[in-house]
mmCIF file of C-alpha atoms in Angstrom:
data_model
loop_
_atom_site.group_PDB
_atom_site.id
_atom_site.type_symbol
_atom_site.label_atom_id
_atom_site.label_comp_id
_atom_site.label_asym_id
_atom_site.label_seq_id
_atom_site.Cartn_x
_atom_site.Cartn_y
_atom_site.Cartn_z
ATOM 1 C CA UNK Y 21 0.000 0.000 0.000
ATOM 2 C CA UNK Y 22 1.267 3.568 -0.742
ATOM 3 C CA UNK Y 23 2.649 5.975 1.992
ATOM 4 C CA UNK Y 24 3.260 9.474 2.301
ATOM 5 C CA UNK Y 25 4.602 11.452 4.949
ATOM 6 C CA UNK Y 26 2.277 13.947 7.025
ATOM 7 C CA UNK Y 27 4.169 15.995 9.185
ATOM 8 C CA UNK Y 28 5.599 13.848 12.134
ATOM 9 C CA UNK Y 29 3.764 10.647 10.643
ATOM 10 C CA UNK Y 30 4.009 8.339 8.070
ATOM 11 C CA UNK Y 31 0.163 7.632 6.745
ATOM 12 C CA UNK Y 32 -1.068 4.703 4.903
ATOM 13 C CA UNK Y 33 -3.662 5.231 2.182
ATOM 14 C CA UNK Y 34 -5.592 3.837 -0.409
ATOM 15 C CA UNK Y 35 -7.120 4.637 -3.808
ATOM 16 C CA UNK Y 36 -9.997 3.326 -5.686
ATOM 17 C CA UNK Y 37 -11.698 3.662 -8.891
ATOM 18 C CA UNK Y 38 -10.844 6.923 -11.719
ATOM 19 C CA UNK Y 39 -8.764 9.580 -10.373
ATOM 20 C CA UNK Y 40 -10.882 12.251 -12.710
ATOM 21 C CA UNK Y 41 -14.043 11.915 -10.853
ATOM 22 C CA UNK Y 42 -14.997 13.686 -7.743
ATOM 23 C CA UNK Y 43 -12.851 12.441 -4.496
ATOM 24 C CA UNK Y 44 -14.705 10.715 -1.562
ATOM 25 C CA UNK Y 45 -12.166 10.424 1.049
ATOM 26 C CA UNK Y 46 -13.188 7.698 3.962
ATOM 27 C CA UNK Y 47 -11.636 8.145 7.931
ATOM 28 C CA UNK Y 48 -12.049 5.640 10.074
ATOM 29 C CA UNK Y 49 -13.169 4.668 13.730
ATOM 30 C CA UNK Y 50 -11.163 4.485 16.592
ATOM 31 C CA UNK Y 51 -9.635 1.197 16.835
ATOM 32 C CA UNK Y 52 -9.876 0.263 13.416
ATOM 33 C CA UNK Y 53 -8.408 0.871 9.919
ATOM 34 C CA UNK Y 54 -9.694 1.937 6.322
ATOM 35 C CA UNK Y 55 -10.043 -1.857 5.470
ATOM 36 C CA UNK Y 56 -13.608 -0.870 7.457
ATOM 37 C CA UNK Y 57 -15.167 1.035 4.455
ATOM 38 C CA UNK Y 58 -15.620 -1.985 2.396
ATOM 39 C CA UNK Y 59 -18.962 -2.052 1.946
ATOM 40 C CA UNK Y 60 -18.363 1.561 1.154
ATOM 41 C CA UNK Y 61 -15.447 1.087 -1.515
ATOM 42 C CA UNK Y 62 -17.054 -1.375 -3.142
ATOM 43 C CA UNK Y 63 -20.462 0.655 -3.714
ATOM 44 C CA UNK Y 64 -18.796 4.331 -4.333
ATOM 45 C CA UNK Y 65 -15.850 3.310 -6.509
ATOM 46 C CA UNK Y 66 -17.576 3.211 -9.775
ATOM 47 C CA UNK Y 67 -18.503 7.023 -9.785
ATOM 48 C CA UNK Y 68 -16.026 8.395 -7.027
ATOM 49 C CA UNK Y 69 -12.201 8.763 -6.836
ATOM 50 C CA UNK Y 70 -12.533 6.643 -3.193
ATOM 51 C CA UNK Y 71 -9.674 7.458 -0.942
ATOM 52 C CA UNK Y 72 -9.015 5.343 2.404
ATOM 53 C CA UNK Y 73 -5.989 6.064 4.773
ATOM 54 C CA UNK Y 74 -5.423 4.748 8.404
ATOM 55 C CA UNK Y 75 -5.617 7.419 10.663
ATOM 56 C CA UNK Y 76 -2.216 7.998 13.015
ATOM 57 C CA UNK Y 77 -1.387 5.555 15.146
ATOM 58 C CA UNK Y 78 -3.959 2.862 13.336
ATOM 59 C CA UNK Y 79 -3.499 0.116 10.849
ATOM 60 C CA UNK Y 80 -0.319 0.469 8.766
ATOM 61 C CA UNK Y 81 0.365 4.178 9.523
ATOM 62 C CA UNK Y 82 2.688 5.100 11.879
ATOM 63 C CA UNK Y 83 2.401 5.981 15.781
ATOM 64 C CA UNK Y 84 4.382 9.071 16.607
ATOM 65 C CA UNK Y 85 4.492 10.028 20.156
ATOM 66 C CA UNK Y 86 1.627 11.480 21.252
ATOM 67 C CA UNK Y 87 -0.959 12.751 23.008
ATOM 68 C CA UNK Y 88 -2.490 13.649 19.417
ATOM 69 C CA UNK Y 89 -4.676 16.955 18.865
ATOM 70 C CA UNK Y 90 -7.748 16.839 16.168
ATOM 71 C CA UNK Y 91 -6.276 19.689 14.799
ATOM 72 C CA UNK Y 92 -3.646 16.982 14.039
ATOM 73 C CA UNK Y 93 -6.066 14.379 12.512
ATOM 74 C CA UNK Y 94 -7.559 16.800 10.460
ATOM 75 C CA UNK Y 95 -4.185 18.182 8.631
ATOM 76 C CA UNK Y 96 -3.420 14.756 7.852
ATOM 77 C CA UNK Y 97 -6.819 14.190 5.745
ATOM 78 C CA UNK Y 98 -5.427 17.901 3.697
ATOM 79 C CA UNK Y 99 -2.194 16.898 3.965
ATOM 80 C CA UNK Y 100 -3.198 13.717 2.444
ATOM 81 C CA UNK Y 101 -5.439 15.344 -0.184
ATOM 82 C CA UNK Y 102 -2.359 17.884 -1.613
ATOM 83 C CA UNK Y 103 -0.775 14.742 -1.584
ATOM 84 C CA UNK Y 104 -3.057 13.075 -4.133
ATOM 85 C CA UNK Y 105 -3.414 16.585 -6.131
ATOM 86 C CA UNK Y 106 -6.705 16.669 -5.138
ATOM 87 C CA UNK Y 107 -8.164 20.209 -4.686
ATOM 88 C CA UNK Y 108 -11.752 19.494 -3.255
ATOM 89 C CA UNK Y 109 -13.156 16.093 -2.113
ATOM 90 C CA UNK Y 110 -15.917 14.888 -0.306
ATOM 91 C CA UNK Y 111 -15.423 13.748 3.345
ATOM 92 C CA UNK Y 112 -16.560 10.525 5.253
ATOM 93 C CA UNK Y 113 -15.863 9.699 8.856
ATOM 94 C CA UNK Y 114 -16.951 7.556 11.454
ATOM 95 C CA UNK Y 115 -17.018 8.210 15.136
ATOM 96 C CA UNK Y 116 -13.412 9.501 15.547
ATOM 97 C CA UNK Y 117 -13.525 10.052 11.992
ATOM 98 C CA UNK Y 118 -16.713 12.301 12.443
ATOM 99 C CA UNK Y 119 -14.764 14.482 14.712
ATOM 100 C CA UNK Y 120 -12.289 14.723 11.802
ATOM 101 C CA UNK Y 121 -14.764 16.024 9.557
ATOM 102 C CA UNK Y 122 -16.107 18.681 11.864
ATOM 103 C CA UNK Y 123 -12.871 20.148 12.729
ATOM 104 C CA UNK Y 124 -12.352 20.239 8.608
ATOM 105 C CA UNK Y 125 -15.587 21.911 8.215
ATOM 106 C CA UNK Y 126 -14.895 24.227 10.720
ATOM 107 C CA UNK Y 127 -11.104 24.811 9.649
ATOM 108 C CA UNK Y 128 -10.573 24.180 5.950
ATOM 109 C CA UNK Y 129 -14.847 24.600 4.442
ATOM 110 C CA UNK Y 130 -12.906 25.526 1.081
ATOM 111 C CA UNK Y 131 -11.488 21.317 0.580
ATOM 112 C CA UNK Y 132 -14.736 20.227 0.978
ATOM 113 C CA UNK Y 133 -17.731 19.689 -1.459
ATOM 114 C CA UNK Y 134 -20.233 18.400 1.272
ATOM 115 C CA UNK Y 135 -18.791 16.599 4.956
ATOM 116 C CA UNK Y 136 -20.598 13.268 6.124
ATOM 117 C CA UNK Y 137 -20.168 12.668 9.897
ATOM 118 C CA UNK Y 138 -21.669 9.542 10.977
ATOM 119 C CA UNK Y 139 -21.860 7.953 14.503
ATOM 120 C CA UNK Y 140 -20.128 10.748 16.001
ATOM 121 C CA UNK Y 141 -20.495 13.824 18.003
ATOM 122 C CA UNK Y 142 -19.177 17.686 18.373
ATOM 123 C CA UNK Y 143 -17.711 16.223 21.991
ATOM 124 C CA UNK Y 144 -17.638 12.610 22.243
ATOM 125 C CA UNK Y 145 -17.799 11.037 26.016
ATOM 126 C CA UNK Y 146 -15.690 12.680 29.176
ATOM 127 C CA UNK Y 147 -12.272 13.938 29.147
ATOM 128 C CA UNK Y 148 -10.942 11.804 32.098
ATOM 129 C CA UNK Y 149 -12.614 8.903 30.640
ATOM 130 C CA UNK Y 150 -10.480 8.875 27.919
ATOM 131 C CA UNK Y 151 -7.574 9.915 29.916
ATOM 132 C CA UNK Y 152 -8.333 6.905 31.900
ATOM 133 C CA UNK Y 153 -8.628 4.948 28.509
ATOM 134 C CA UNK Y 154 -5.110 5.700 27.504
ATOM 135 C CA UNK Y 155 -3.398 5.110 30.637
ATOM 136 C CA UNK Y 156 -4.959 1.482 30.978
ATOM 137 C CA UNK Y 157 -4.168 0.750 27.235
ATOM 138 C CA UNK Y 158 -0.352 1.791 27.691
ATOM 139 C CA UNK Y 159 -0.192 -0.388 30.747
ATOM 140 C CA UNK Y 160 -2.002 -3.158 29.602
ATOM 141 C CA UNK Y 161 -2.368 -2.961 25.875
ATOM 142 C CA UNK Y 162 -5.624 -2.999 23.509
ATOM 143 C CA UNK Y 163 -6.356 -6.569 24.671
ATOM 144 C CA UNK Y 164 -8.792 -5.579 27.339
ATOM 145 C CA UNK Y 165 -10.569 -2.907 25.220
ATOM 146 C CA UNK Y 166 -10.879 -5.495 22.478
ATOM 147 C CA UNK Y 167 -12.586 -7.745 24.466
ATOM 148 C CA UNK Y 168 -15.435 -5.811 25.003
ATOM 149 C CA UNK Y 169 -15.442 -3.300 21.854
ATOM 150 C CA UNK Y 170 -18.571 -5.815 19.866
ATOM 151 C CA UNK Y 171 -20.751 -4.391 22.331
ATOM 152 C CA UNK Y 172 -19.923 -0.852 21.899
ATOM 153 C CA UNK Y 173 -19.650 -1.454 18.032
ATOM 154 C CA UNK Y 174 -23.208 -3.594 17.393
ATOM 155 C CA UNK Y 175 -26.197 -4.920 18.243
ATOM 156 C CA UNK Y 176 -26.546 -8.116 19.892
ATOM 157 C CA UNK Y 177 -28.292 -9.819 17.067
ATOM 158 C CA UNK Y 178 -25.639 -8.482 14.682
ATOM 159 C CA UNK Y 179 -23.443 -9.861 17.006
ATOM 160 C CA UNK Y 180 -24.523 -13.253 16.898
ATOM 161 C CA UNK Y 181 -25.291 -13.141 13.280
ATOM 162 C CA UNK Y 182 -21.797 -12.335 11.829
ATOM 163 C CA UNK Y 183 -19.190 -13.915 13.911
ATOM 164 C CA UNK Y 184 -16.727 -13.296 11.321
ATOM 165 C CA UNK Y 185 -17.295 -10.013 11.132
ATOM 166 C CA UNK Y 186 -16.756 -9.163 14.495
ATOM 167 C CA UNK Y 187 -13.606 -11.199 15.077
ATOM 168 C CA UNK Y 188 -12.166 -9.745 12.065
ATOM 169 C CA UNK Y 189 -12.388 -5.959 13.758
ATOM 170 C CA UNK Y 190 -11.922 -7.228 16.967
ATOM 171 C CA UNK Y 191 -8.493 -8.997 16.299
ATOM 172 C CA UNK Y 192 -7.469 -5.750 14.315
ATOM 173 C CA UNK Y 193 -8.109 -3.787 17.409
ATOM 174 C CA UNK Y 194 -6.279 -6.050 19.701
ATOM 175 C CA UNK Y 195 -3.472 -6.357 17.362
ATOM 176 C CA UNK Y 196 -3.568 -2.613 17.483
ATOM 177 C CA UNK Y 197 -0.672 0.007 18.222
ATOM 178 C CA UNK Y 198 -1.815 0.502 22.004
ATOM 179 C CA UNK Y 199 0.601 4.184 21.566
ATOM 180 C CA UNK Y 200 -1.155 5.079 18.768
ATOM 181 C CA UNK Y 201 -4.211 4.496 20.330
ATOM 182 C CA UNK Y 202 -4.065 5.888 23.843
ATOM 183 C CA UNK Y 203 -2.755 9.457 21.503
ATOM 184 C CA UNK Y 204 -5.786 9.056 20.092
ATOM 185 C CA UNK Y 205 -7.690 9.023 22.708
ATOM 186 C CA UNK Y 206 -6.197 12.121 24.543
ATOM 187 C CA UNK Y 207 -7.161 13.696 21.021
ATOM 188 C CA UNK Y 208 -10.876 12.892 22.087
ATOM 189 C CA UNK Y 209 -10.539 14.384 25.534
ATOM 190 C CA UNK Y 210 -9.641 17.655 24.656
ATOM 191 C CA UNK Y 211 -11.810 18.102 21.446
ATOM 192 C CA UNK Y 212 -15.143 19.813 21.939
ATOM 193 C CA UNK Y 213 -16.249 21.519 18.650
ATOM 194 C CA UNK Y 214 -19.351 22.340 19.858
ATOM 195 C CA UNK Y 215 -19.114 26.655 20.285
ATOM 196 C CA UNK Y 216 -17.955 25.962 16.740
ATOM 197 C CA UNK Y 217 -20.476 24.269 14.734
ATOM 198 C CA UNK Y 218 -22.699 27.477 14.295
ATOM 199 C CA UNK Y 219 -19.128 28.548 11.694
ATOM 200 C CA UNK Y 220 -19.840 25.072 9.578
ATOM 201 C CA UNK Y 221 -21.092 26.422 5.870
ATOM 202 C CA UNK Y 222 -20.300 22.971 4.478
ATOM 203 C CA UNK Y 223 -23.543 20.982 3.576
ATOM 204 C CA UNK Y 224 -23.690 18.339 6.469
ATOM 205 C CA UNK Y 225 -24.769 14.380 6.931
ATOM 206 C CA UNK Y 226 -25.115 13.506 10.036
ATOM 207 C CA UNK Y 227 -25.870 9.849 9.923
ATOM 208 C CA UNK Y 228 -26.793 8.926 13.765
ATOM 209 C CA UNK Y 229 -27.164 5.354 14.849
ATOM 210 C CA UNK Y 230 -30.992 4.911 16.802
ATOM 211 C CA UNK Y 231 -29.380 2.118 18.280
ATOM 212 C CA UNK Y 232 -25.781 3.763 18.970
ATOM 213 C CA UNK Y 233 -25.000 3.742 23.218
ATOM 214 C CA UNK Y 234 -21.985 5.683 22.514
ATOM 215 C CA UNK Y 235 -22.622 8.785 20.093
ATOM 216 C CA UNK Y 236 -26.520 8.964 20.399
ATOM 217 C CA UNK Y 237 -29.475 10.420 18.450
ATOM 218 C CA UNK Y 238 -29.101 13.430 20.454
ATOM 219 C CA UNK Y 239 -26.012 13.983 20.026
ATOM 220 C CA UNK Y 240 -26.758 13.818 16.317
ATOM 221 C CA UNK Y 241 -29.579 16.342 17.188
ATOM 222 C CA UNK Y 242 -27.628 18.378 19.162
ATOM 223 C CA UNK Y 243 -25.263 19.029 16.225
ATOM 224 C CA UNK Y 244 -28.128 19.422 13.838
ATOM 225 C CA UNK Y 245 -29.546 22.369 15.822
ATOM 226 C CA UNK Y 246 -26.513 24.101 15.194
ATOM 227 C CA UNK Y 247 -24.894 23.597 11.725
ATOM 228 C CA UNK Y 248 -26.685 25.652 9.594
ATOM 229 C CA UNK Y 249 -26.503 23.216 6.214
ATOM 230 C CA UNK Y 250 -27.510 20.322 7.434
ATOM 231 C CA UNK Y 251 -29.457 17.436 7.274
ATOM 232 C CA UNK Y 252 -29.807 14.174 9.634
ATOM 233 C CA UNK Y 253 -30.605 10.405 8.990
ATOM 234 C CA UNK Y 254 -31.255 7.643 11.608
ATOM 235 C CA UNK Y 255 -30.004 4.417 10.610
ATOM 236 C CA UNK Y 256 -31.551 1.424 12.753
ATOM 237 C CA UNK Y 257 -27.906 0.291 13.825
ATOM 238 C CA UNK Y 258 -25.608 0.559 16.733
ATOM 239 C CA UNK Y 259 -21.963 2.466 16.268
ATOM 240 C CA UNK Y 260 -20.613 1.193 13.663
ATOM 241 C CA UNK Y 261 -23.472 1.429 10.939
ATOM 242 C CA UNK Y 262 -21.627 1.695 7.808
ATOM 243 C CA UNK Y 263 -20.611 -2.619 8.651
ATOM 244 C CA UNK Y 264 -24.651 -3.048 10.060
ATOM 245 C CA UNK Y 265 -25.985 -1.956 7.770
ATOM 246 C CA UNK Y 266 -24.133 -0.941 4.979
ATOM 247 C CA UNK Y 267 -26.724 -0.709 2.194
ATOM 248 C CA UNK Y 268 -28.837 2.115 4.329
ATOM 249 C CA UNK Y 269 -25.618 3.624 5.131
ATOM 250 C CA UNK Y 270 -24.730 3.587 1.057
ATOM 251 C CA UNK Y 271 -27.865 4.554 0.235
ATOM 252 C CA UNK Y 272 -28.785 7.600 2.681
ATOM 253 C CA UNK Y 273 -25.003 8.568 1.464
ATOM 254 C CA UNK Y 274 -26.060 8.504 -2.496
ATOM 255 C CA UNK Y 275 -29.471 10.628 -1.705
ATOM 256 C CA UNK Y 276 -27.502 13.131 0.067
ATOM 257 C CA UNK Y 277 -25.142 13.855 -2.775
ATOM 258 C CA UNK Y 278 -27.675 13.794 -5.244
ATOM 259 C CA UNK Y 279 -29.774 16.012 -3.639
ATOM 260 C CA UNK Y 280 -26.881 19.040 -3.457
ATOM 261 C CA UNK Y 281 -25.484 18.365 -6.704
#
């Protein structure tokens, strides 16, 4: 897979489909990597320039020393995107990657056709939570957070419906860069976004998750209220919805687009 260099960081990315039509770039969850847009690659390649990466300290890019900032996460996506000569691309993230996409509608509105943010919200859980998060991963690694991440991620019956599935993502989190992951989470404590949201001109999709106990409908809501171009659609899925249900994910994506064309 091709590399490029991103300030302190060496970031692994991914390109699909004809480099002449518009760019869709993908960011991923915490805890996983870009091999988690699929379902997504597979669907959007045909008419999009898809772009993937692994966000610092995930998958194949490197783990500098942290703690990371969002402000870092987000240069990465434009440093990525001068990279790839790409001027203006639409942006996809999950969760983490949500976060990413508000700070880059807030920050750099002129890279950006139209900013999806799905699962996510403008301040995701407590700041000592996560501070608590990264000190147990660095002393004990992403083992113990692996072990219980399927609930977080799904539904039960999605659970117990696609084993294979779920050990796949759980293994790549436990196989993890526990560094890269504990920076990330310090990036998560200190990010709120939400005095900022009101500054978003970007159209916004904010995908929330009815079934999501980690970024809920409300938090979708909450972000809703605020950003003045956007638009929101519940997806009957827990936290990870693009995997449970990936063609009401794909297809709430394609209205979207179509309809601000």
């Amino acid at each position: 897979m091709p590399t490029f260099i991103s300030n302190d960081a060496t970031i692994n990315y991914a390109t699909f489909g004809d480099a002449s039509k518009p760019a869709l770039i993908f960011s991923n969850s915490l805890g996983t990597k870009f091999t988690m847009w699929q379902a997504q690659i597979d669907h959007f390649q045909n008419d999009f320039f898809a772009i993937c990466y692994d966000t610092r300290g995930h998958g194949a890019s490197s783990a500098p020393k942290g703690p990371y900032g969002i402000d870092q996460l987000g240069q990465d996506v434009v440093n990525l995107l001068d990279h790839l000569k790409v001027k203006k691309a639409t942006f996809c993230g999950i969760s983490m990657g949500g976060l990413t996409g508000q700070w880059l509608a807030i920050h750099q509105p002129e890279r950006f056709n139209h900013v999806i943010v799905c699962n996510t919200a403008a301040k995701i859980g407590q700041e000592q939570a996560w501070l608590d998060r990264a000190a147990l991963v660095r002393e004990q690694g992403l083992t113990p957070i692996a072990s219980t991440a399927p609930s977080r991620w799904f539904t039960n019956p999605f659970i117990q419906s696609n084993t294979a599935v779920v050990d796949t993502l759980q293994n790549d989190l436990a196989a993890g860069n526990a560094e890269g992951y504990a920076s990330c989470c310090e990036a998560l404590a200190k990010a709120d976004l939400r005095e900022q949201l009101k500054e978003i001109t970007v159209p916004v999709l904010i995908v929330a998750g009815i079934q999501d106990p980690v970024t809920t409908v409300a938090d979708g809501q909450f972000m809703l209220d605020r950003i003045p171009n956007a638009k929101m659609f519940e997806i009957n899925a827990s936290h990870i919805s693009n995997i449970e249900c990936p063609n009401e994910f794909n297809t709430a994506i394609n209205e979207f687009l179509k309809a601000i064309v």
